[in-house]
XYZ file of C-alpha atoms in Angstrom:
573
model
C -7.974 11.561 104.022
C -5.107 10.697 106.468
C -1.494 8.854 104.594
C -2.877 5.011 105.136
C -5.992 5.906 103.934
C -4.214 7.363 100.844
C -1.683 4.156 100.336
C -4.837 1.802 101.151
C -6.016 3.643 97.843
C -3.044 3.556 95.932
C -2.553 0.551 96.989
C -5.890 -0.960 95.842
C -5.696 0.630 92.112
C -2.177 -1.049 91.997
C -3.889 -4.755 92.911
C -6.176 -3.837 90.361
C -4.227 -3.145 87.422
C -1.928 -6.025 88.451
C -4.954 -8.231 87.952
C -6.212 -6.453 84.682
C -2.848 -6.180 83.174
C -2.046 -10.030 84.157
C -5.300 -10.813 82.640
C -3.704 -8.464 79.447
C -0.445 -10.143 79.247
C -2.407 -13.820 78.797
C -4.508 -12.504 76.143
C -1.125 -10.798 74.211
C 0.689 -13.571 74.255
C -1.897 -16.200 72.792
C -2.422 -13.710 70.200
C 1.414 -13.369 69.402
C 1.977 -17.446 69.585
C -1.391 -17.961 67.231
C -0.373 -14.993 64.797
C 3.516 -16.250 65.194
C 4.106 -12.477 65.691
C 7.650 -13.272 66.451
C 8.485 -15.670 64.494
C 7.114 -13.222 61.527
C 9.041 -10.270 63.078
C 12.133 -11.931 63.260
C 11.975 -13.595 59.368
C 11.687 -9.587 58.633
C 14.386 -8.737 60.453
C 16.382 -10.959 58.702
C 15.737 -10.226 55.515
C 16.664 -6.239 56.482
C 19.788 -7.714 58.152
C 20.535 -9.127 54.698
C 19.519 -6.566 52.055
C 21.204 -3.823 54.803
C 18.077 -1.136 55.116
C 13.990 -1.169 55.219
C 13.426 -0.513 51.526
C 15.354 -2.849 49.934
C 13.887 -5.854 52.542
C 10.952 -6.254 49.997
C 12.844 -7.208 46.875
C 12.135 -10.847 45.696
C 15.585 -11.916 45.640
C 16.510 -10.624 49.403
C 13.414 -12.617 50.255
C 14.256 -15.626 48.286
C 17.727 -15.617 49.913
C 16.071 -15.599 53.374
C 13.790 -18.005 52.310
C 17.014 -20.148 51.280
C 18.526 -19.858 55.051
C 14.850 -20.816 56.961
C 14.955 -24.191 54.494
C 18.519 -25.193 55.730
C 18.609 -27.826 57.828
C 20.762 -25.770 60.839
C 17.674 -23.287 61.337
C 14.759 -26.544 60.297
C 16.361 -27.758 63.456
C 15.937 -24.843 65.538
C 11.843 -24.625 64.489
C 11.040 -28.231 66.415
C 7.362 -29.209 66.193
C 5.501 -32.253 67.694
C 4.543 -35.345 66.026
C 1.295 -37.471 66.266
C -2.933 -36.179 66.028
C -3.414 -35.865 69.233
C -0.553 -33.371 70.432
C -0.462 -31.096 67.076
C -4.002 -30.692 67.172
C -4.033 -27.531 68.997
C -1.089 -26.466 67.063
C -3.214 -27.335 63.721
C -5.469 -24.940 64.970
C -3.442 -21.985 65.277
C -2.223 -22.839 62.020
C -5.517 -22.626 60.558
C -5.792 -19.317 62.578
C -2.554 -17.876 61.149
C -3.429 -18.975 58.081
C -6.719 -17.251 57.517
C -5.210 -13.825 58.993
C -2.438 -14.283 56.214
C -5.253 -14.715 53.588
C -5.877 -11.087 53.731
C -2.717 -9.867 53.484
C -1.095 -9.200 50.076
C 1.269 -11.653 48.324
C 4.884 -10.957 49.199
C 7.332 -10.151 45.984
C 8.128 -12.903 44.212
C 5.552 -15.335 45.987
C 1.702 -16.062 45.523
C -0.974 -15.326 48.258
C -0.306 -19.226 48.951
C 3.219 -18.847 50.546
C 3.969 -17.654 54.084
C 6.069 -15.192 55.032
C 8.505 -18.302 56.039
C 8.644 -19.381 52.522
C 7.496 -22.752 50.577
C 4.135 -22.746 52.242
C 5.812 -23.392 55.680
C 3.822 -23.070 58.171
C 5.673 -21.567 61.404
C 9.159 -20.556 61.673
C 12.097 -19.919 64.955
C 11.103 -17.281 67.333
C 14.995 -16.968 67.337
C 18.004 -17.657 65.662
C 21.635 -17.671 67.368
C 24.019 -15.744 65.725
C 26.278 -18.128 64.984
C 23.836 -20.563 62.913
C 22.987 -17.738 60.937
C 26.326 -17.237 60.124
C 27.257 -20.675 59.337
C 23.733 -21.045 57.559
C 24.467 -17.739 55.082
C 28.082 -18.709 54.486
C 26.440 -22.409 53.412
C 23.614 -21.006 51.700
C 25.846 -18.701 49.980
C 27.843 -21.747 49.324
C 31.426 -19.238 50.385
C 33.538 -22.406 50.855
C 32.396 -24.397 47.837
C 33.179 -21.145 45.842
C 36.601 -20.451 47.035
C 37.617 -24.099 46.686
C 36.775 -23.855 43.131
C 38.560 -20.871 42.468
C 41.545 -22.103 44.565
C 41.396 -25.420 42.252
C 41.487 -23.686 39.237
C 44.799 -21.572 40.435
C 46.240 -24.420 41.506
C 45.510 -26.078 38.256
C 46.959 -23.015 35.992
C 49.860 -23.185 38.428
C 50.359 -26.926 38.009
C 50.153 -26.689 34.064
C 52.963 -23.697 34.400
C 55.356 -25.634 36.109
C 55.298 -28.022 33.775
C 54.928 -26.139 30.867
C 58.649 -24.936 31.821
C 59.964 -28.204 32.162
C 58.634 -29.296 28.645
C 60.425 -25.952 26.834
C 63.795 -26.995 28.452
C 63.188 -30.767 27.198
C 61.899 -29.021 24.115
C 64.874 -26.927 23.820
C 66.944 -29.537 25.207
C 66.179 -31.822 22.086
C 66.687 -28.477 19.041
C 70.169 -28.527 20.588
C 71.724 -32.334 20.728
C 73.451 -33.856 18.069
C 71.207 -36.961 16.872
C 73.846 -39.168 18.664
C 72.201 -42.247 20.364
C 73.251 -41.277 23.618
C 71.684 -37.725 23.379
C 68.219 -39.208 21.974
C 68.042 -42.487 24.655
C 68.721 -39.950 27.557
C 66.088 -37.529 26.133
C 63.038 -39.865 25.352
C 63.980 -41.361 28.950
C 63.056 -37.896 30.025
C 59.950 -37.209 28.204
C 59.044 -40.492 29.476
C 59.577 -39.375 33.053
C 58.027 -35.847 32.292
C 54.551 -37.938 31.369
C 55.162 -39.778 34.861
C 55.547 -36.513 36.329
C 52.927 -35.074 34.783
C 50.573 -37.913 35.806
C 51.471 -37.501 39.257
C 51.119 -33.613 38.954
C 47.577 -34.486 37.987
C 46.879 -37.106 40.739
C 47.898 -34.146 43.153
C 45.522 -32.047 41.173
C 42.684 -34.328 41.620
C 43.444 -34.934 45.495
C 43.068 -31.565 46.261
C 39.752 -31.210 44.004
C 37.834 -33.856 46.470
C 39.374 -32.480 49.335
C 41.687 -35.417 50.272
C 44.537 -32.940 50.293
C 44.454 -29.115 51.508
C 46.182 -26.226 49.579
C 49.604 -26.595 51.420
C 50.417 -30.525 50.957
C 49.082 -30.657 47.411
C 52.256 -27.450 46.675
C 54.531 -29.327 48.915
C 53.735 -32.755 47.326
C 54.506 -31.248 43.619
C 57.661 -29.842 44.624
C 58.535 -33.166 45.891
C 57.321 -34.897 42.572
C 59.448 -32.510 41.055
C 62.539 -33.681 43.326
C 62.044 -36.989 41.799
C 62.388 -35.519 38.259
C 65.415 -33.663 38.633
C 66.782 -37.088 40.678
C 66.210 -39.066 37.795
C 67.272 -36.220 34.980
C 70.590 -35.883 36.778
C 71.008 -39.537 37.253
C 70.493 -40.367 34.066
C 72.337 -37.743 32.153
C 75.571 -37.371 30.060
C 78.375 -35.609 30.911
C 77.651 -32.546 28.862
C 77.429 -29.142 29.063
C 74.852 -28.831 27.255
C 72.472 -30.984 29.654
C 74.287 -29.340 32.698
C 72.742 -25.881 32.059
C 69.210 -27.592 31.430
C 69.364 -29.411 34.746
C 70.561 -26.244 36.070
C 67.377 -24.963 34.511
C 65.248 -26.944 36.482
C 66.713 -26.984 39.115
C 65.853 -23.161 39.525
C 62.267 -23.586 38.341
C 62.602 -25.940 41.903
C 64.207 -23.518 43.945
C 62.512 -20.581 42.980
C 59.374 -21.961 43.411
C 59.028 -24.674 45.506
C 61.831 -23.569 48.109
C 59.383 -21.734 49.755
C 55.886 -23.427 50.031
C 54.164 -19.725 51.430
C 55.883 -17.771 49.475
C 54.835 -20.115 46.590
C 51.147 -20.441 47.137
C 51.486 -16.174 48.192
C 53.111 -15.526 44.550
C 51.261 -17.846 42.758
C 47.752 -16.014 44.145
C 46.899 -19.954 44.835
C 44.889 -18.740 48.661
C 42.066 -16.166 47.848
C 42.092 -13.459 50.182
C 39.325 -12.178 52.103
C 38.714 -9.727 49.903
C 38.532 -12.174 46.824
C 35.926 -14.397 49.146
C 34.071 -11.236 49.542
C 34.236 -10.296 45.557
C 32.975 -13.718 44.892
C 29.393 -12.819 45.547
C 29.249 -9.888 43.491
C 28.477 -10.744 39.911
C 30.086 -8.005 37.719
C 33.843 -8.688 40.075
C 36.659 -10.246 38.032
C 36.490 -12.981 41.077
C 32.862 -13.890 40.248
C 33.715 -14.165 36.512
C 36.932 -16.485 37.300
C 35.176 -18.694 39.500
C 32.317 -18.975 36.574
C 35.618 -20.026 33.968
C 36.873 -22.429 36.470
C 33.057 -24.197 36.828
C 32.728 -24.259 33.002
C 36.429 -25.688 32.957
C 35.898 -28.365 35.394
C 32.448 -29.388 33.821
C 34.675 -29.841 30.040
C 37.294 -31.554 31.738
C 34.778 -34.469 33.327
C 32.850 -34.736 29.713
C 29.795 -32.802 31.862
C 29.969 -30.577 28.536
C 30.349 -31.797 25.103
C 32.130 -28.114 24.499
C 35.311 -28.912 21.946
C 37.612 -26.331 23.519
C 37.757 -24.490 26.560
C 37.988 -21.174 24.515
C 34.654 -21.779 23.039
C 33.084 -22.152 26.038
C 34.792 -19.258 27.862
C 33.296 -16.761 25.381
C 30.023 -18.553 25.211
C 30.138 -17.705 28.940
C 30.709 -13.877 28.290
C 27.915 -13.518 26.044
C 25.258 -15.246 28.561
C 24.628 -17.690 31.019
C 23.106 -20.145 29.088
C 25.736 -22.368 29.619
C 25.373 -23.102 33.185
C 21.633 -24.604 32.252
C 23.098 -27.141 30.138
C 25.865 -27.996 32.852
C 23.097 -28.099 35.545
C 20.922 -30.829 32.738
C 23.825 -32.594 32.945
C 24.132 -33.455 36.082
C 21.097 -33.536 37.505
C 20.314 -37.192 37.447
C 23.642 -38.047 38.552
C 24.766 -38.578 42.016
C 28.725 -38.704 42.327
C 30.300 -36.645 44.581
C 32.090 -34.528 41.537
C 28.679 -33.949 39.643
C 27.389 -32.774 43.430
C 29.885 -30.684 43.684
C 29.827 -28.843 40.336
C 25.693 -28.369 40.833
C 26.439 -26.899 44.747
C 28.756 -24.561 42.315
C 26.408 -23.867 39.652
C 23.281 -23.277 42.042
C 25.517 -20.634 43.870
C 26.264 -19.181 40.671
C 22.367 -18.684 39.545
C 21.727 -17.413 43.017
C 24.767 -15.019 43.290
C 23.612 -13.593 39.766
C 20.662 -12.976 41.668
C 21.495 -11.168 44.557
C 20.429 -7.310 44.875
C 23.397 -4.887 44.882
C 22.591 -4.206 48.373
C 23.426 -7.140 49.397
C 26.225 -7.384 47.929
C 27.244 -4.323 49.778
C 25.882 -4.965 52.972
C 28.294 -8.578 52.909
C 31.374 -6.260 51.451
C 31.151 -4.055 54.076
C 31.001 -6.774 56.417
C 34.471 -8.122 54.543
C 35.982 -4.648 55.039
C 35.227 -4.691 58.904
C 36.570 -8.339 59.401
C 39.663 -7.827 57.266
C 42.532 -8.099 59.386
C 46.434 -9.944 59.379
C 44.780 -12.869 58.224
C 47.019 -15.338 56.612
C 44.679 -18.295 55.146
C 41.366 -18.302 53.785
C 40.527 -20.671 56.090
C 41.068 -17.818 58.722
C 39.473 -15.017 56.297
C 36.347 -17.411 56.252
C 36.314 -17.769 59.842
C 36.631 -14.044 60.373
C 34.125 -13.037 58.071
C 31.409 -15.271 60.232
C 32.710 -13.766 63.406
C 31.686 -10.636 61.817
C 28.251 -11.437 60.686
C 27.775 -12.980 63.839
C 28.116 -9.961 65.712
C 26.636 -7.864 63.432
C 23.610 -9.943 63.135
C 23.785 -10.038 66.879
C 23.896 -5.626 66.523
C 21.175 -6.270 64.325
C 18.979 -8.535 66.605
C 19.137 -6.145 69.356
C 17.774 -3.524 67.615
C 14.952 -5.480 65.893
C 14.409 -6.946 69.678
C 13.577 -2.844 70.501
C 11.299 -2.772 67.561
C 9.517 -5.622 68.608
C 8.591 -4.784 72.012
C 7.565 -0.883 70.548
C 5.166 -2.459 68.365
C 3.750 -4.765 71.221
C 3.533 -1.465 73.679
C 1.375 -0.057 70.745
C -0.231 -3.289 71.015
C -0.816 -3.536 74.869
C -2.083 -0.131 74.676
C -4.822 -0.977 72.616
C -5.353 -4.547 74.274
C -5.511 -2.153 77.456
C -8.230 -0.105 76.301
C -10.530 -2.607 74.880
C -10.163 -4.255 78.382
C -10.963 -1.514 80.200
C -14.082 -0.806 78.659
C -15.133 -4.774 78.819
C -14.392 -5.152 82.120
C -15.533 -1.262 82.916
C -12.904 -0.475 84.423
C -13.182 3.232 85.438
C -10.246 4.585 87.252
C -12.042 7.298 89.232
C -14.810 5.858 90.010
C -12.729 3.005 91.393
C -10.524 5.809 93.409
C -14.629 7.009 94.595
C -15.325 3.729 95.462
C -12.208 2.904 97.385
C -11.981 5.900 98.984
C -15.709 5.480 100.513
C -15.301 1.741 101.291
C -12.726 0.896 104.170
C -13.637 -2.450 104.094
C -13.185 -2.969 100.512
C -9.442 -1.292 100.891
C -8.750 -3.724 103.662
C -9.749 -6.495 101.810
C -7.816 -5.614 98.770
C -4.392 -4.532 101.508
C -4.390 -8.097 103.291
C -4.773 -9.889 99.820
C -1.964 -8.210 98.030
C 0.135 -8.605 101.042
C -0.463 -12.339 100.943
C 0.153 -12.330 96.829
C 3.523 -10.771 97.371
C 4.928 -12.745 100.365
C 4.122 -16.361 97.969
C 6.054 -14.463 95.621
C 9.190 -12.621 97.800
C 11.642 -14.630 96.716
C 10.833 -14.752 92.884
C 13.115 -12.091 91.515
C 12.111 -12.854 87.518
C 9.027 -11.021 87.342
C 10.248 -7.232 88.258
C 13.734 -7.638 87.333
C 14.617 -6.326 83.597
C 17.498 -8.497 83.025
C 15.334 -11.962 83.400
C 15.163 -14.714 80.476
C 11.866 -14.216 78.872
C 11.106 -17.848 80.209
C 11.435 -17.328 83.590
C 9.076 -14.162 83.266
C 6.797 -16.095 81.405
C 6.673 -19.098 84.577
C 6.641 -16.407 87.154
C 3.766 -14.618 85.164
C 1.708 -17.844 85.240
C 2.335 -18.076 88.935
C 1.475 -14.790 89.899
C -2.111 -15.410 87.266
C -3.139 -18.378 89.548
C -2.618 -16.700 93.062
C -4.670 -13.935 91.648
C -7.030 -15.580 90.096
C -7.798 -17.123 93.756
C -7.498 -13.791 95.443
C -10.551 -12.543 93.289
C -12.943 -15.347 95.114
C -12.402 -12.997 98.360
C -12.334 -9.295 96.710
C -15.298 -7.568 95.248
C -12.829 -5.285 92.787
C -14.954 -1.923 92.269
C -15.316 -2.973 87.733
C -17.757 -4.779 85.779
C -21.027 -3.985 84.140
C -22.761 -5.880 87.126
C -26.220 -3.856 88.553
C -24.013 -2.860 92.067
C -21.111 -1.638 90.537
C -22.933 0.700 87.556
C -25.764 1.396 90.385
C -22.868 3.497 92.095
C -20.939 4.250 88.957
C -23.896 5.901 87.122
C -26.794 5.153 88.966
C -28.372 3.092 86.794
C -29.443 -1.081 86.847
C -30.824 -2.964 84.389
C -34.068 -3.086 86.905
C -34.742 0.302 86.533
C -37.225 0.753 83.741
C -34.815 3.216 81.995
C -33.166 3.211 78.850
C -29.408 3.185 79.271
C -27.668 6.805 79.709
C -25.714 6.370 77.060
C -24.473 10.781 77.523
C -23.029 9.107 81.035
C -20.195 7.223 78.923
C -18.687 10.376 78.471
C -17.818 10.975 82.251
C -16.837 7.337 82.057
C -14.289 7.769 78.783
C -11.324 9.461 81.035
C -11.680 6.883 83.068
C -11.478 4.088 80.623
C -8.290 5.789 78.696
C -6.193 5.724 82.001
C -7.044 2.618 83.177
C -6.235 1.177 79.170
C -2.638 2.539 79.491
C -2.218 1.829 83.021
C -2.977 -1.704 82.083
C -0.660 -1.354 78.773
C 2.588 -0.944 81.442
C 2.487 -4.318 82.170
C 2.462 -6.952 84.953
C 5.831 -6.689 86.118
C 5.433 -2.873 87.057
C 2.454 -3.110 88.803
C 4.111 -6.027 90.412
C 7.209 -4.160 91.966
C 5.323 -0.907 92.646
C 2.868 -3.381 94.447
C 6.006 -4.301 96.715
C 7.139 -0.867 97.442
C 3.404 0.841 98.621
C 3.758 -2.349 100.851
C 6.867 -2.023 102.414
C 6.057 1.939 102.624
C 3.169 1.197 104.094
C 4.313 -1.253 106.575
C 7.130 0.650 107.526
C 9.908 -1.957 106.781
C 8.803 -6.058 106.131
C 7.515 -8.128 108.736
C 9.894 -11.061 109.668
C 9.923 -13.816 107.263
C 8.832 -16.603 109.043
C 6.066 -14.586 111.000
C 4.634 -13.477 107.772
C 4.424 -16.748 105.865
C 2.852 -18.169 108.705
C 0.187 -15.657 108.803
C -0.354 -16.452 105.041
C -0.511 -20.335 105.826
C -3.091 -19.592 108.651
C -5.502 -17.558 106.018
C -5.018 -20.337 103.650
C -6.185 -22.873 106.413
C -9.057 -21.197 107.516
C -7.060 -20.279 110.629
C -7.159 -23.992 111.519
């Protein structure tokens, strides 16, 4: 054979695997959508990302977490279905599909044999999530902020109760030292007086910053300022004594030590929980964890949520179980206010905190450690911490993404086989057959030229770096144009009397049994062509355009080859 002869025949086996392994793709990819392979694959992947290795993906609670994140409304969002009969019908139906493949599968931990792998009997789930809703969604589901604002309100309530606790003692002391002279006594229930004032206000502050009308920074800056008023009024009002000198000079220092500084005040006081704190809160044997748990129980006594008589009581109650926390969420269950919210958001995150596996505790400390930085608020720690899972997660992604398309090469391989023997599709005695039939090679030449000029200009098929989308239009393109070049082309497959006459001769006319031995010489065949097939579309594609151009020596001019196609298409008319 002379070199056209031999790219006629290369050229012919590309066309045909091009057809077979469009034909492949179709099939793959309404298995994958009915199955919701990757939807499935990427729920999985999650729930590694978040228990931090293979084995410890399985556990109930990792799964329950995930399960958590795919019911928030930020990733419900991303999972859009249609409404109405008519248009969810077929989607019904590969629901029912899905459904009865799932049916033989084993119950995940934790769940029945009812529940999907997307959790509360959901049936579908987002083929992908960005990064930064996942982030957002485990911070939320986590409930991070609620958390830290808890533990920041209880700080800043101990702080609040110290301040004044030192401006009682000097009144205290301040009244052991006076004479009982009715000047001494007036001045000093005028104070006490304006210490309860104080202390009201100190408390109004207190309860700004507890619903949020009032961030960490004013509510310090507004107590030091109630405290200005104080020590206004105290040296207003006083005599002109030494003895109530020194105790305005007293608190006057509690003021400027303090309160002269509002950083230095919430930094000394331990008022902002550090990134590291935000990270301890989610593991359930830190000193964080436990804090946070006090301050919940403290806020729930100090609304009448519990009927507890002293905080102390509770406290230890705490420390011997959680028990506690089921009365507190009884309590508030039935009620709707924006404080009883708030302490069940707390208490939930508690019960699923406790929860969590060590490894994922871990896996979101480590993620702390790599995020911690000069970071001055918690505000910024927070926002640091979901940069980090962001582009972890993103890591993460990328590497489930090369899983993915492993198993579905495994897959095409297979699909490739089983559609090779179907459609018969023996790769040498296609190479006999083309080699033989000049005719058939020419036939095969002008309609693969004509395939690839419609499709010159569409760089998404071939090209590595296209959105899975475009591929996917391209793809559907490329399936039509072929599916109307088989009308003219006679491919050398099939199980048709012609094609095994000269493959085996045999045809179902002879009065013969089938030579079922001959399947052997045919098996070699059927293997090639199945991973041939298995390498996809998009390679058989752009080899398809080089044997052309090789073949032609360099591309015809544009305009005189789409006119040539135009003129087939018209009959030549």
């Amino acid at each position: 054979m002379n070199i056209p002869v031999i790219f006629d025949l290369a050229l012919g086996l590309v066309f045909t695997y091009l057809i077979l392994s469009l034909l492949a793709s179709e099939i793959q990819e309404l298995i994958a959508t009915v199955l919701q392979w990757r939807a499935e694959h990427l729920k999985k992947s999650v729930e590694i990302f978040l228990a931090g290795d293979v084995d410890n993906s399985e556990d109930a609670h990792v799964i329950e977490l995930a399960n958590n994140i795919y019911s928030h409304p930020l990733v419900k969002n991303i999972n859009q279905e249609a409404k109405g009969f008519l248009v969810t019908l077929p989607r019904r139906l590969t629901w029912g599909i899905g459904s009865l493949y799932r049916s033989v599968k084993t119950a995940r931990p934790g769940g029945d044999k009812d529940e999907t792998i997307f959790g509360e009997k959901k049936r579908s789930g987002p083929s992908y999530i960005p990064s930064d809703i996942f982030a957002s969604t485990l911070l939320e589901t986590l409930q991070l902020p609620t958390m830290i604002q808890t533990l920041t309100q209880s700080r800043l309530e101990k702080f609040k109760n110290a301040q004044l606790g030192k401006i009682e003692q000097v009144l205290i002391e301040l009244q052991q030292q006076t004479n009982d002279d009715e000047t001494s006594a007036s001045f000093i229930n005028t104070m006490f007086q304006q210490y309860a004032e104080t202390q009201a206000d100190f408390e109004q502050i207190s309860w700004n910053f507890q619903n949020q009308k009032a961030d960490l920074n004013t509510s310090v800056t507004r107590l030091g300022e109630s405290l200005d008023r104080y020590i206004e009024v105290f040296q207003t009002e006083m005599p002109k004594q030494d003895l109530f000198d020194k105790a305005l000079r007293k608190i006057n220092f509690i003021k400027k030590n303090i309160f002269e500084d509002i950083e230095q005040a919430i930094s000394s006081g331990g008022l902002r929980p550090n990134l590291n704190e935000v990270v301890e809160s989610v593991n359930k044997d830190s000193a964080v964890h436990n804090e946070i748990k006090e301050a919940a129980v403290q806020q729930a006594i100090s609304l009448g949520v519990l009927p507890k008589p002293n905080l102390n009581e509770a406290v230890e109650s705490l420390r011997r179980d959680n028990a506690i926390f089921q009365e507190i969420k009884e309590a508030v269950k039935d009620k709707e206010s924006p404080t009883n919210q708030g302490i069940r958001n707390v208490v939930q995150s508690i019960d699923l905190i406790d929860k969590l596996p060590k490894s994922v505790v871990e896996n979101i400390s480590v993620l702390g450690k790599r995020a911690q930085s000069s970071i001055q608020t918690t505000e910024e720690g927070i926002h640091t911490l979901r940069k980090e899972i962001e582009r972890t997660f993103d890591t993460s992604m990328e590497r489930a993404s090369g899983v993915y398309k492993r198993n579905a090469k495994g897959v095409a391989i297979m699909l490739g086989l089983g559609l090779a023997i179907i459609a018969n599709a023996d790769a040498f005695h296609m190479i006999s057959r083309l080699s033989k039939d000049s005719a058939l090679r020419e036939t095969i030449t002008n309609n693969a030229g004509e395939i690839l000029l419609r499709n010159e200009n569409n760089q998404a098929i071939a090209n590595p770096n296209s959105q899975e989308d475009q591929v996917n239009y391209a793809l559907n393109q490329l399936t039509r144009q072929a599916d109307g070049a088989l009308n003219n082309v006679a491919l050398p497959i099939g199980w048709s009397d012609v094609n095994l006459d000269q493959q085996i001769a045999w045809t179902h006319k002879k009065n013969q049994s089938f030579p079922f031995l001959r399947i052997l010489y045919m098996l070699p065949g059927w293997i090639f062509s199945g991973i041939a097939i298995a390498m996809g579309a998009p390679f058989w594609f752009d080899l398809l355009g080089k044997f052309i151009n090789v073949r032609n020596a360099g591309r015809r001019p544009a305009s005189y080859s789409r006119s040539q196609v135009e003129n087939n298409e018209n009959g030549g008319g």
